[in-house]
Short mmCIF file of C-alpha atoms in Angstrom, two decimals:
data_model
loop_
_atom_site.label_atom_id
_atom_site.label_comp_id
_atom_site.label_asym_id
_atom_site.label_seq_id
_atom_site.Cartn_x
_atom_site.Cartn_y
_atom_site.Cartn_z
CA MET A 1 0.00 0.00 0.00
CA THR A 2 1.32 3.38 -0.91
CA PHE A 3 1.16 6.74 0.80
CA ALA A 4 -1.28 8.47 -1.55
CA PRO A 5 -4.49 6.59 -0.58
CA ALA A 6 -3.83 7.19 3.11
CA LEU A 7 -3.26 10.89 2.42
CA HIS A 8 -6.43 11.07 0.32
CA ALA A 9 -8.43 9.52 3.18
CA GLU A 10 -6.95 11.90 5.76
CA TRP A 11 -7.66 14.88 3.52
CA ILE A 12 -11.32 13.81 3.20
CA LYS A 13 -11.49 13.45 6.99
CA ILE A 14 -10.15 16.97 7.54
CA ARG A 15 -12.34 18.77 5.06
CA THR A 16 -15.51 16.96 6.15
CA LEU A 17 -15.30 18.22 9.74
CA ARG A 18 -16.81 21.65 10.12
CA SER A 19 -14.86 22.36 13.30
CA LEU A 20 -11.56 21.95 11.43
CA CYS A 21 -12.63 24.17 8.54
CA GLY A 22 -13.82 26.65 11.18
CA ALA A 23 -10.43 26.60 12.90
CA LEU A 24 -8.67 27.41 9.62
CA LEU A 25 -11.12 30.23 8.97
CA ALA A 26 -10.44 31.50 12.49
CA VAL A 27 -6.69 31.59 11.76
CA PHE A 28 -7.39 33.92 8.86
CA VAL A 29 -10.03 36.09 10.52
CA ALA A 30 -8.31 36.48 13.91
CA THR A 31 -4.85 37.18 12.50
CA THR A 32 -6.07 39.66 9.90
CA ALA A 33 -8.39 41.43 12.32
CA PHE A 34 -5.80 41.81 15.10
CA SER A 35 -3.15 42.94 12.62
CA ALA A 36 -5.50 45.56 11.16
CA LEU A 37 -6.24 46.73 14.69
CA ALA A 38 -2.56 46.91 15.59
CA GLY A 39 -1.80 48.83 12.39
CA ALA A 40 -4.52 51.37 13.07
CA SER A 41 -3.66 52.06 16.72
CA ASP A 42 0.01 51.56 17.41
CA THR A 43 1.86 54.04 15.21
CA SER A 44 3.07 56.58 17.78
CA ASP A 45 5.73 54.42 19.51
CA PRO A 46 9.17 55.29 18.08
CA GLY A 47 10.64 51.87 18.97
CA LEU A 48 7.97 50.16 16.94
CA ASP A 49 8.91 47.36 14.57
CA PRO A 50 6.49 48.05 11.73
CA LEU A 51 6.83 44.58 10.25
CA PHE A 52 6.00 42.79 13.49
CA THR A 53 3.17 45.24 14.17
CA ALA A 54 1.71 44.37 10.80
CA LEU A 55 1.82 40.64 11.56
CA SER A 56 1.18 40.80 15.31
CA GLY A 57 -2.26 39.31 14.74
CA VAL A 58 -0.52 35.97 14.44
CA ILE A 59 -0.03 35.93 18.22
CA PRO A 60 -3.75 35.40 18.88
CA GLY A 61 -4.23 33.81 15.44
CA GLN A 62 -1.79 30.98 16.15
CA ILE A 63 -4.16 29.67 18.83
CA ALA A 64 -6.58 28.76 16.04
CA ALA A 65 -3.75 27.06 14.14
CA ILE A 66 -2.81 25.08 17.25
CA SER A 67 -6.46 24.12 17.75
CA PHE A 68 -6.63 22.95 14.14
CA GLY A 69 -3.64 20.64 14.53
CA ALA A 70 -4.72 19.35 17.93
CA MET A 71 -8.35 18.71 16.92
CA ALA A 72 -7.44 17.04 13.63
CA VAL A 73 -5.46 14.41 15.55
CA ALA A 74 -7.69 14.28 18.62
CA SER A 75 -10.71 13.37 16.48
CA GLU A 76 -9.06 9.96 16.12
CA PHE A 77 -9.05 9.40 19.87
CA HIS A 78 -12.81 9.50 20.32
CA GLY A 79 -14.87 6.34 20.75
CA GLY A 80 -12.58 3.95 18.95
CA ALA A 81 -12.18 6.05 15.78
CA LEU A 82 -8.48 5.19 15.69
CA ARG A 83 -9.32 1.49 15.53
CA VAL A 84 -11.37 1.99 12.38
CA THR A 85 -8.58 4.12 10.92
CA LEU A 86 -5.79 1.68 11.75
CA ALA A 87 -7.82 -1.32 10.62
CA ALA A 88 -8.00 0.39 7.22
CA THR A 89 -4.38 1.64 7.30
CA PRO A 90 -2.45 -0.79 9.51
CA ARG A 91 0.98 0.67 8.67
CA ARG A 92 0.85 3.14 11.49
CA GLY A 93 3.91 5.20 10.66
CA ARG A 94 2.61 5.73 7.15
CA TRP A 95 -0.82 6.65 8.47
CA PHE A 96 0.60 9.21 10.88
CA ALA A 97 2.75 10.73 8.16
CA ALA A 98 -0.37 11.03 6.00
CA LYS A 99 -2.24 12.68 8.87
CA ALA A 100 0.60 15.16 9.43
CA THR A 101 0.75 15.99 5.72
CA ALA A 102 -3.00 16.50 5.58
CA ILE A 103 -2.61 18.96 8.48
CA ALA A 104 0.51 20.68 7.13
CA VAL A 105 -0.68 21.51 3.63
CA PRO A 106 -3.91 23.35 4.49
CA SER A 107 -2.28 25.16 7.43
CA LEU A 108 0.54 26.35 5.17
CA VAL A 109 -1.82 27.52 2.43
CA VAL A 110 -4.13 29.26 4.90
CA GLY A 111 -1.09 30.60 6.79
CA LEU A 112 0.38 32.22 3.67
CA ALA A 113 -2.94 33.75 2.63
CA THR A 114 -3.46 34.95 6.19
CA ALA A 115 -0.03 36.56 6.44
CA LEU A 116 -0.51 38.40 3.16
CA ALA A 117 -3.97 39.63 4.14
CA ALA A 118 -2.74 40.67 7.60
CA LEU A 119 0.17 42.63 6.15
CA LEU A 120 -2.05 44.45 3.68
CA ALA A 121 -4.71 45.17 6.32
CA ALA A 122 -2.13 46.49 8.81
CA ARG A 123 -0.32 48.62 6.24
CA ALA A 124 -3.55 50.41 5.49
CA GLY A 125 -3.46 51.66 9.08
CA LEU A 126 0.29 52.06 9.49
CA GLY A 127 0.60 54.44 6.56
CA GLY A 128 4.00 56.16 6.52
CA ALA A 129 5.34 54.14 9.47
CA ALA A 130 5.67 51.12 7.19
CA ASP A 131 7.22 52.90 4.24
CA GLY A 132 10.72 51.78 5.25
CA LEU A 133 9.90 48.10 4.72
CA THR A 134 11.57 46.52 1.73
CA ALA A 135 9.88 44.04 -0.58
CA ASP A 136 12.37 41.39 0.53
CA GLU A 137 11.59 41.91 4.20
CA GLN A 138 7.87 41.73 3.57
CA THR A 139 8.14 38.59 1.44
CA ARG A 140 10.34 36.95 4.04
CA ALA A 141 7.86 37.78 6.82
CA VAL A 142 4.80 36.60 4.88
CA VAL A 143 6.41 33.31 3.88
CA GLY A 144 7.87 32.90 7.37
CA CYS A 145 4.50 33.62 8.97
CA GLY A 146 2.81 30.97 6.83
CA VAL A 147 5.49 28.42 7.68
CA TYR A 148 5.32 29.42 11.35
CA LEU A 149 1.55 28.79 11.49
CA MET A 150 2.04 25.42 9.81
CA LEU A 151 4.79 24.45 12.24
CA MET A 152 2.69 25.42 15.26
CA SER A 153 -0.26 23.33 14.06
CA LEU A 154 2.11 20.39 13.50
CA PHE A 155 3.62 20.90 16.95
CA ALA A 156 0.11 20.67 18.41
CA ALA A 157 -0.70 17.65 16.21
CA GLY A 158 2.33 15.76 17.51
CA LEU A 159 1.53 16.58 21.11
CA ALA A 160 -2.11 15.55 20.63
CA ALA A 161 -0.98 12.14 19.36
CA LEU A 162 1.36 11.77 22.31
CA LEU A 163 -1.22 12.85 24.89
CA ARG A 164 -4.12 11.21 22.97
CA SER A 165 -6.22 14.22 23.81
CA GLY A 166 -7.09 17.51 22.17
CA VAL A 167 -8.20 19.12 25.40
CA GLY A 168 -4.98 18.06 27.09
CA THR A 169 -2.91 19.50 24.26
CA LEU A 170 -4.74 22.81 24.19
CA SER A 171 -4.69 23.22 27.96
CA LEU A 172 -0.94 22.73 27.81
CA LEU A 173 -0.14 24.90 24.78
CA ILE A 174 -2.48 27.86 25.11
CA PRO A 175 -1.38 28.87 28.63
CA PHE A 176 2.18 28.24 27.51
CA ILE A 177 1.87 30.63 24.59
CA LEU A 178 -0.23 33.23 26.35
CA VAL A 179 1.47 33.22 29.73
CA VAL A 180 5.01 31.87 29.61
CA SER A 181 6.12 33.74 26.52
CA PHE A 182 4.32 36.85 27.69
CA VAL A 183 5.92 36.83 31.13
CA ILE A 184 9.39 36.32 29.71
CA GLY A 185 8.47 39.12 27.36
CA ASP A 186 10.95 40.86 25.12
CA LYS A 187 14.06 39.87 27.01
CA THR A 188 16.48 38.20 24.67
CA GLY A 189 19.63 36.24 25.15
CA THR A 190 17.97 33.61 27.34
CA ALA A 191 16.88 30.06 26.78
CA ALA A 192 13.42 31.46 26.11
CA ASP A 193 14.66 32.49 22.67
CA PHE A 194 14.64 28.83 21.80
CA LEU A 195 11.03 28.15 22.81
CA PRO A 196 8.99 26.96 19.83
CA ASP A 197 6.90 30.11 19.51
CA LYS A 198 9.58 32.72 20.37
CA ALA A 199 12.13 31.19 18.01
CA GLY A 200 9.77 31.05 15.06
CA GLN A 201 8.50 34.59 15.58
CA VAL A 202 11.91 36.15 14.84
CA VAL A 203 11.03 35.89 11.16
CA LEU A 204 8.19 38.38 11.71
CA TYR A 205 10.49 41.25 12.81
CA GLU A 206 12.20 43.79 10.60
CA THR A 207 15.21 43.79 12.92
CA HIS A 208 16.33 41.15 15.39
CA ASP A 209 19.03 41.10 18.04
CA GLY A 210 18.78 37.67 19.63
CA PRO A 211 20.98 34.65 18.92
CA LEU A 212 18.58 33.45 16.23
CA GLY A 213 17.98 34.91 12.80
CA PRO A 214 14.72 34.69 10.86
CA TRP A 215 15.43 31.34 9.20
CA THR A 216 17.44 29.77 12.03
CA GLY A 217 14.56 30.73 14.32
CA LEU A 218 12.09 28.95 12.07
CA ALA A 219 14.45 25.99 11.95
CA VAL A 220 14.37 25.81 15.75
CA THR A 221 10.56 25.80 15.67
CA ALA A 222 10.69 23.15 12.95
CA LEU A 223 12.89 21.07 15.23
CA TRP A 224 10.33 21.37 18.02
CA SER A 225 7.55 20.34 15.65
CA ALA A 226 9.60 17.42 14.34
CA LEU A 227 10.27 16.27 17.89
CA ALA A 228 6.58 16.49 18.79
CA LEU A 229 5.62 14.57 15.63
CA LEU A 230 8.23 11.90 16.26
CA ALA A 231 7.03 11.48 19.84
CA GLY A 232 3.41 11.35 18.65
CA GLY A 233 4.26 8.89 15.89
CA TRP A 234 6.21 6.74 18.31
CA SER A 235 3.22 6.67 20.65
CA VAL A 236 0.84 5.74 17.80
CA ARG A 237 3.13 2.96 16.62
CA ARG A 238 3.87 1.53 19.99
CA ARG A 239 0.64 1.67 21.95
CA ASP A 240 -2.43 -0.50 21.62
CA ALA A 241 -5.10 1.29 19.63
CA MET B 1 -9.47 -20.53 1.46
CA THR B 2 -9.33 -17.74 3.99
CA SER B 3 -9.55 -18.90 7.55
CA ILE B 4 -8.74 -17.18 10.79
CA ASP B 5 -6.04 -18.88 12.83
CA VAL B 6 -5.48 -18.05 16.46
CA ARG B 7 -2.57 -19.86 18.03
CA ASN B 8 -1.53 -19.74 21.70
CA LEU B 9 -2.71 -16.16 21.80
CA THR B 10 -2.16 -14.39 25.11
CA LYS B 11 -2.71 -10.77 26.02
CA GLU B 12 -1.93 -9.29 29.40
CA TYR B 13 -2.90 -5.84 30.58
CA GLY B 14 -0.66 -5.27 33.54
CA THR B 15 -1.17 -8.41 35.60
CA ARG B 16 -4.61 -9.24 34.21
CA ARG B 17 -4.80 -11.86 31.48
CA ALA B 18 -7.51 -10.75 29.10
CA VAL B 19 -6.75 -13.56 26.66
CA ASP B 20 -5.09 -16.70 27.96
CA ASP B 21 -3.37 -19.14 25.59
CA LEU B 22 -6.20 -19.16 23.10
CA THR B 23 -6.08 -21.51 20.10
CA PHE B 24 -8.89 -21.90 17.58
CA ARG B 25 -9.70 -21.68 13.86
CA VAL B 26 -12.57 -19.98 12.12
CA LEU B 27 -13.36 -21.62 8.80
CA PRO B 28 -15.06 -20.16 5.73
CA GLY B 29 -18.59 -20.98 4.63
CA ARG B 30 -20.18 -20.97 8.04
CA VAL B 31 -21.10 -18.54 10.76
CA THR B 32 -18.99 -18.94 13.88
CA GLY B 33 -20.62 -17.56 17.01
CA PHE B 34 -18.13 -16.09 19.45
CA LEU B 35 -19.66 -16.44 22.91
CA GLY B 36 -18.79 -15.55 26.44
CA PRO B 37 -19.87 -13.17 29.17
CA ASN B 38 -18.86 -9.53 29.08
CA GLY B 39 -15.16 -9.31 29.83
CA ALA B 40 -14.39 -12.84 28.63
CA GLY B 41 -11.91 -11.53 26.05
CA LYS B 42 -14.00 -11.57 22.85
CA SER B 43 -13.37 -7.96 21.90
CA THR B 44 -9.71 -8.19 22.90
CA THR B 45 -9.30 -11.22 20.64
CA MET B 46 -10.86 -9.31 17.76
CA ARG B 47 -8.53 -6.35 18.33
CA LEU B 48 -5.56 -8.73 18.40
CA LEU B 49 -6.76 -10.27 15.12
CA LEU B 50 -6.79 -6.83 13.51
CA GLY B 51 -3.35 -5.93 14.79
CA LEU B 52 -4.78 -3.09 16.87
CA ASP B 53 -3.44 -4.52 20.12
CA ARG B 54 -0.12 -6.31 20.32
CA PRO B 55 -0.28 -9.84 21.74
CA THR B 56 1.86 -10.65 24.76
CA SER B 57 2.58 -13.96 23.04
CA GLY B 58 1.12 -16.17 20.34
CA THR B 59 -0.13 -15.33 16.86
CA ALA B 60 -3.32 -14.38 15.09
CA THR B 61 -3.40 -14.67 11.32
CA ILE B 62 -5.99 -14.25 8.60
CA GLY B 63 -5.44 -16.36 5.50
CA GLY B 64 -2.06 -17.24 6.95
CA ARG B 65 -0.86 -13.63 7.25
CA PRO B 66 -0.82 -11.23 10.18
CA TYR B 67 -3.42 -8.56 9.50
CA PRO B 68 -1.01 -5.58 9.52
CA THR B 69 0.89 -7.07 6.58
CA LEU B 70 -2.19 -7.08 4.32
CA ASP B 71 -2.19 -4.59 1.47
CA GLU B 72 -5.46 -2.69 1.32
CA PRO B 73 -6.83 -4.84 4.16
CA LEU B 74 -10.45 -3.73 3.75
CA ARG B 75 -10.52 -5.78 0.52
CA HIS B 76 -9.84 -8.91 2.57
CA VAL B 77 -11.23 -8.34 6.05
CA GLY B 78 -14.19 -6.24 7.19
CA ALA B 79 -14.73 -5.57 10.87
CA LEU B 80 -17.29 -3.91 13.08
CA LEU B 81 -15.77 -3.24 16.48
CA ASP B 82 -17.50 -0.23 17.94
CA ALA B 83 -20.60 1.55 16.72
CA GLN B 84 -19.38 4.81 18.28
CA ALA B 85 -16.26 4.92 16.10
CA ALA B 86 -17.62 7.24 13.40
CA HIS B 87 -17.08 10.93 14.23
CA GLY B 88 -20.39 12.51 15.22
CA SER B 89 -19.86 15.67 13.17
CA ARG B 90 -19.19 13.86 9.92
CA THR B 91 -21.93 12.48 7.70
CA GLY B 92 -22.26 8.73 7.39
CA ARG B 93 -21.40 8.98 3.71
CA ASP B 94 -18.23 11.01 4.33
CA HIS B 95 -17.14 8.52 6.99
CA LEU B 96 -17.38 5.73 4.42
CA ARG B 97 -15.81 7.84 1.64
CA ALA B 98 -12.68 8.37 3.73
CA LEU B 99 -12.44 4.64 4.46
CA ALA B 100 -12.96 3.78 0.81
CA ALA B 101 -10.25 6.25 -0.25
CA SER B 102 -7.74 4.76 2.19
CA ASN B 103 -7.99 1.38 0.46
CA ARG B 104 -8.57 2.70 -3.06
CA LEU B 105 -12.07 1.24 -3.15
CA PRO B 106 -14.33 2.67 -5.86
CA ALA B 107 -16.73 5.40 -4.72
CA ARG B 108 -19.68 3.35 -5.93
CA ARG B 109 -19.04 0.86 -3.12
CA VAL B 110 -19.98 3.60 -0.66
CA GLU B 111 -23.38 4.04 -2.30
CA GLU B 112 -23.84 0.26 -2.54
CA VAL B 113 -23.22 -0.45 1.14
CA LEU B 114 -25.35 2.52 2.18
CA GLU B 115 -28.15 1.02 0.11
CA GLU B 116 -27.51 -2.47 1.45
CA THR B 117 -27.61 -1.38 5.09
CA GLY B 118 -30.69 0.78 4.62
CA LEU B 119 -28.85 4.04 5.35
CA ALA B 120 -29.18 5.65 1.92
CA SER B 121 -31.84 8.09 3.09
CA VAL B 122 -29.77 9.34 6.06
CA ALA B 123 -26.35 9.15 4.39
CA ARG B 124 -25.98 12.93 4.21
CA ARG B 125 -26.96 13.48 7.82
CA ARG B 126 -24.35 13.87 10.52
CA VAL B 127 -23.65 10.74 12.53
CA LYS B 128 -24.52 12.47 15.83
CA THR B 129 -28.15 12.54 14.69
CA TYR B 130 -28.16 8.75 14.20
CA SER B 131 -29.79 6.33 16.62
CA LEU B 132 -27.65 3.56 18.08
CA GLY B 133 -29.18 1.15 15.57
CA MET B 134 -28.27 3.43 12.65
CA ARG B 135 -24.69 3.75 13.92
CA GLN B 136 -24.54 -0.02 14.14
CA ARG B 137 -25.69 -0.24 10.53
CA LEU B 138 -23.03 2.31 9.56
CA GLY B 139 -20.40 0.15 11.26
CA ILE B 140 -21.64 -2.89 9.34
CA ALA B 141 -21.62 -0.84 6.12
CA ALA B 142 -17.96 -0.02 6.80
CA ALA B 143 -17.23 -3.72 7.35
CA LEU B 144 -18.81 -4.64 4.01
CA LEU B 145 -17.18 -1.77 2.08
CA GLY B 146 -14.33 -3.78 0.57
CA ASP B 147 -16.46 -6.85 -0.21
CA PRO B 148 -14.15 -8.88 2.09
CA GLU B 149 -13.79 -12.67 2.32
CA VAL B 150 -13.56 -12.41 6.11
CA VAL B 151 -16.11 -10.55 8.22
CA LEU B 152 -15.70 -9.90 11.96
CA LEU B 153 -18.67 -8.42 13.78
CA ASP B 154 -18.50 -7.56 17.48
CA GLU B 155 -22.00 -7.50 18.96
CA PRO B 156 -23.65 -6.45 15.68
CA SER B 157 -27.20 -6.56 17.01
CA ASN B 158 -26.53 -4.03 19.78
CA GLY B 159 -29.19 -1.34 19.72
CA LEU B 160 -30.94 -2.71 16.67
CA ASP B 161 -34.72 -2.88 16.54
CA PRO B 162 -36.39 -6.28 16.00
CA GLU B 163 -36.39 -5.73 12.25
CA GLY B 164 -32.67 -4.91 12.37
CA ILE B 165 -31.90 -8.04 14.37
CA VAL B 166 -33.60 -10.17 11.73
CA TRP B 167 -31.67 -8.25 9.08
CA VAL B 168 -28.32 -9.01 10.77
CA ARG B 169 -29.29 -12.67 11.05
CA GLU B 170 -30.08 -12.89 7.34
CA LEU B 171 -26.97 -10.90 6.46
CA VAL B 172 -24.54 -13.17 8.31
CA ARG B 173 -26.28 -16.28 6.95
CA ARG B 174 -25.97 -14.89 3.42
CA LEU B 175 -22.30 -13.94 3.90
CA ALA B 176 -21.48 -17.45 5.10
CA GLY B 177 -23.58 -18.91 2.26
CA GLU B 178 -21.38 -17.01 -0.18
CA GLY B 179 -18.40 -18.88 1.26
CA ARG B 180 -17.04 -16.10 3.43
CA THR B 181 -15.51 -16.56 6.86
CA VAL B 182 -17.85 -14.99 9.41
CA LEU B 183 -17.09 -14.50 13.10
CA VAL B 184 -19.86 -12.88 15.14
CA SER B 185 -19.46 -12.18 18.83
CA SER B 186 -22.37 -11.90 21.18
CA HIS B 187 -23.38 -12.42 24.75
CA LEU B 188 -26.99 -13.10 23.75
CA MET B 189 -27.71 -16.81 23.45
CA ASN B 190 -30.98 -16.78 21.57
CA GLU B 191 -29.62 -14.36 19.04
CA THR B 192 -26.50 -16.44 18.44
CA ALA B 193 -28.56 -19.63 18.22
CA SER B 194 -30.50 -18.04 15.37
CA PHE B 195 -27.51 -17.74 13.03
CA ALA B 196 -24.47 -19.71 14.23
CA ASP B 197 -23.30 -23.02 12.75
CA HIS B 198 -20.23 -23.27 14.92
CA LEU B 199 -19.35 -21.97 18.36
CA VAL B 200 -16.25 -20.68 20.03
CA VAL B 201 -16.92 -20.02 23.71
CA LEU B 202 -14.59 -18.06 25.96
CA GLY B 203 -14.55 -17.70 29.72
CA ARG B 204 -12.14 -15.35 31.40
CA GLY B 205 -9.89 -15.33 28.39
CA ARG B 206 -9.67 -19.10 28.00
CA LEU B 207 -11.17 -21.30 25.34
CA LEU B 208 -14.04 -23.34 26.78
CA THR B 209 -15.56 -24.79 23.64
CA ASP B 210 -14.88 -24.96 19.91
CA MET B 211 -17.45 -27.19 18.20
CA PRO B 212 -20.54 -27.21 15.97
CA MET B 213 -23.49 -25.58 17.74
CA ARG B 214 -25.75 -28.63 17.35
CA ASP B 215 -23.15 -30.94 18.90
CA PHE B 216 -22.59 -28.49 21.72
CA ILE B 217 -26.28 -28.43 22.59
CA ASP B 218 -26.74 -32.19 22.24
CA ALA B 219 -23.72 -32.91 24.41
CA ARG B 220 -24.81 -30.51 27.12
CA VAL B 221 -28.59 -30.76 27.26
CA GLN B 222 -30.25 -34.06 28.07
CA PRO B 223 -33.35 -34.92 26.03
CA ARG B 224 -36.60 -34.17 27.79
CA VAL B 225 -40.19 -35.02 27.11
CA ARG B 226 -43.21 -32.89 27.80
CA VAL B 227 -46.29 -34.90 28.60
CA ARG B 228 -49.83 -34.17 29.81
CA THR B 229 -52.45 -36.68 30.87
CA THR B 230 -55.89 -36.84 32.48
CA ASP B 231 -54.60 -39.17 35.18
CA ASP B 232 -51.65 -37.63 36.99
CA PRO B 233 -51.32 -40.19 39.80
CA ALA B 234 -51.20 -43.07 37.29
CA LEU B 235 -48.51 -41.33 35.25
CA GLU B 236 -46.48 -40.59 38.34
CA THR B 237 -46.60 -44.23 39.42
CA LEU B 238 -45.74 -45.43 35.95
CA LEU B 239 -42.72 -43.14 35.63
CA ALA B 240 -41.55 -43.98 39.15
CA GLN B 241 -41.71 -47.72 38.37
CA ARG B 242 -39.38 -47.16 35.43
CA GLY B 243 -37.08 -45.02 37.54
CA LEU B 244 -37.65 -41.98 35.36
CA ASP B 245 -37.03 -38.57 36.83
CA ALA B 246 -40.04 -36.34 36.26
CA GLU B 247 -41.57 -33.18 37.62
CA ARG B 248 -45.07 -31.79 37.47
CA HIS B 249 -45.59 -28.15 36.57
CA GLN B 250 -48.24 -25.72 37.82
CA ASP B 251 -50.28 -25.81 34.62
CA GLY B 252 -50.56 -29.60 34.79
CA HIS B 253 -47.91 -30.82 32.35
CA TRP B 254 -44.97 -33.00 33.24
CA THR B 255 -41.36 -32.84 32.22
CA VAL B 256 -39.61 -36.19 32.01
CA HIS B 257 -35.85 -35.87 32.09
CA HIS B 258 -33.43 -38.08 30.16
CA ALA B 259 -36.25 -39.53 28.11
CA ARG B 260 -37.40 -39.71 24.50
CA VAL B 261 -40.92 -39.38 23.13
CA ASP B 262 -40.84 -42.88 21.63
CA ASP B 263 -40.27 -44.49 25.02
CA ILE B 264 -42.80 -42.43 26.92
CA GLY B 265 -45.42 -42.88 24.17
CA ARG B 266 -45.08 -46.65 24.20
CA LEU B 267 -45.05 -46.72 27.98
CA ALA B 268 -48.26 -44.73 28.27
CA SER B 269 -50.03 -46.67 25.57
CA GLY B 270 -49.01 -50.00 27.18
CA ALA B 271 -50.47 -48.85 30.47
CA GLY B 272 -53.66 -47.60 28.79
CA LEU B 273 -52.98 -44.09 30.00
CA PRO B 274 -54.84 -41.38 28.06
CA LEU B 275 -52.37 -38.71 26.84
CA LEU B 276 -53.40 -35.14 26.02
CA GLU B 277 -49.97 -33.99 24.95
CA LEU B 278 -46.64 -35.58 24.15
CA ALA B 279 -43.66 -33.67 22.78
CA SER B 280 -39.91 -33.69 22.89
CA GLU B 281 -38.29 -30.55 24.26
CA GLU B 282 -35.34 -29.40 22.17
CA GLY B 283 -32.34 -28.28 24.13
CA THR B 284 -31.54 -24.61 23.66
CA LEU B 285 -28.17 -22.97 23.33
CA GLU B 286 -28.94 -21.07 26.50
CA GLN B 287 -29.37 -24.29 28.48
CA ALA B 288 -26.19 -25.74 27.04
CA TYR B 289 -24.28 -22.56 27.77
CA PHE B 290 -25.38 -22.41 31.37
CA ASP B 291 -24.61 -26.09 31.78
CA LEU B 292 -21.09 -25.34 30.54
CA THR B 293 -20.59 -22.27 32.68
CA ALA B 294 -21.91 -24.06 35.79
CA THR B 295 -19.16 -26.64 35.47
CA GLU B 296 -16.37 -24.23 34.63
CA THR B 297 -14.32 -22.91 37.48
CA GLU B 298 -13.85 -19.74 35.46
CA PHE B 299 -17.37 -18.81 36.39
CA THR B 300 -17.96 -20.50 39.71
CA ALA B 301 -14.69 -20.08 41.57
CA ARG B 302 -14.77 -16.32 41.70
CA PRO B 303 -18.36 -15.24 41.19
CA GLN B 304 -17.61 -11.70 42.38
CA GLU B 305 -15.18 -11.11 39.60
CA ALA B 306 -17.13 -12.95 36.96
CA ARG B 307 -20.09 -10.69 37.53
CA ARG B 308 -18.05 -7.55 37.10
#
């Protein structure tokens, strides 16, 4: 059995659940709305990073991306759904790879569209404050933002497979993102720079002064996501369904 | 020929043995009833067969191969394990479409099994609006999707209405008639008696019986005769003279144990006893099952646990 049929099945399962389509829509709406708001209100601060301001909606928006990844996996852990899935696709590693791909592709596509819309919406409010941004910087941030949203949903997907619970995953990740990163705040040069969300967000800034650059930061987040997926995949392979 | 082979299968959860050194075969062309009280290990055995749980030791193969090594397994084996498995927010049709896609089954099979299981009219409704019986039918539809040679159904009649129960009975008979291998678990005796040719009985994870249903009943239930007469005292005397064990029931008929109608008929006629009724009482699966369980330490030694 090859990979394509498993991927096809997982793609059908994702697009036929309204809650998952709703989560992707929420990524777009929340990120764009909060970015537009930030662009319209925040222009007086001289230390402002106009690029991050334009994409700051991704901070609340990523919660929807995390929910998408967590729920897409957690739907398999309800009432024996995983048994039906694994009876149809008994090669578990292949199945989990298909699941992760079916989560990654729509979150990347929605993430890229979201980042572009957020940038445009915020620039409408920022006006002259954003004039210094180069095309390269903006392209890098939009692509990076899309990849970041994808990586965060994959991180959540891996954790959900490990914990076998969407609620468990969200109650771990959402406080982590809202509280821990917020408390540590803008201080750089600490281990916090290497947290999955902080590291990946470097790509959203026009200037950065931490140990990580835009792409190395994303690579660190990718490493976190890969670790979570490996742990989740290991759990799926090893445990009784 | 596609048979199910279970050999020395053992599964431990912590210190509890859910399945204990189980060995049996399920052959094609007949319905094998898989019996035992709740917790006897029937569902665990089915999960082990499908490679969903890993055995502690022993093997379970289908057509000589472990299930996880089958390519596009739904084309070979169809299983109903749990009626709650379909996601409530998905439609029944989408649930089946995803399964069909995973094994490259043609989309028309989805429509065919929906038709066959009587779900065509609700196929576009979300599963959470389904009754338990409809979910059960959806699970059976999923099992039939790949037109498999081997069908495993775990408690298929759960939640079905009387019409649905008859439908399941006819379905499993038809599947076996087509030469497929059919294993149907149940804890309901009368239901199993209505469709099974062969029985595999478990108690606390161990194999208690593996034999044709008719032989099982005949070996376990002694023949009895039901008789009614106008002259009870004469009948009682007559039976006592022959050393036959008999009891009189409230409504006036007698049950003669370990006897056949031919003998009792001749006896009564020889004595000039007027008979109003004379019939042999067929042993039921239920009687045979309880006779078995009464003698098995699995059930009697630790009644507390067996009841759990």
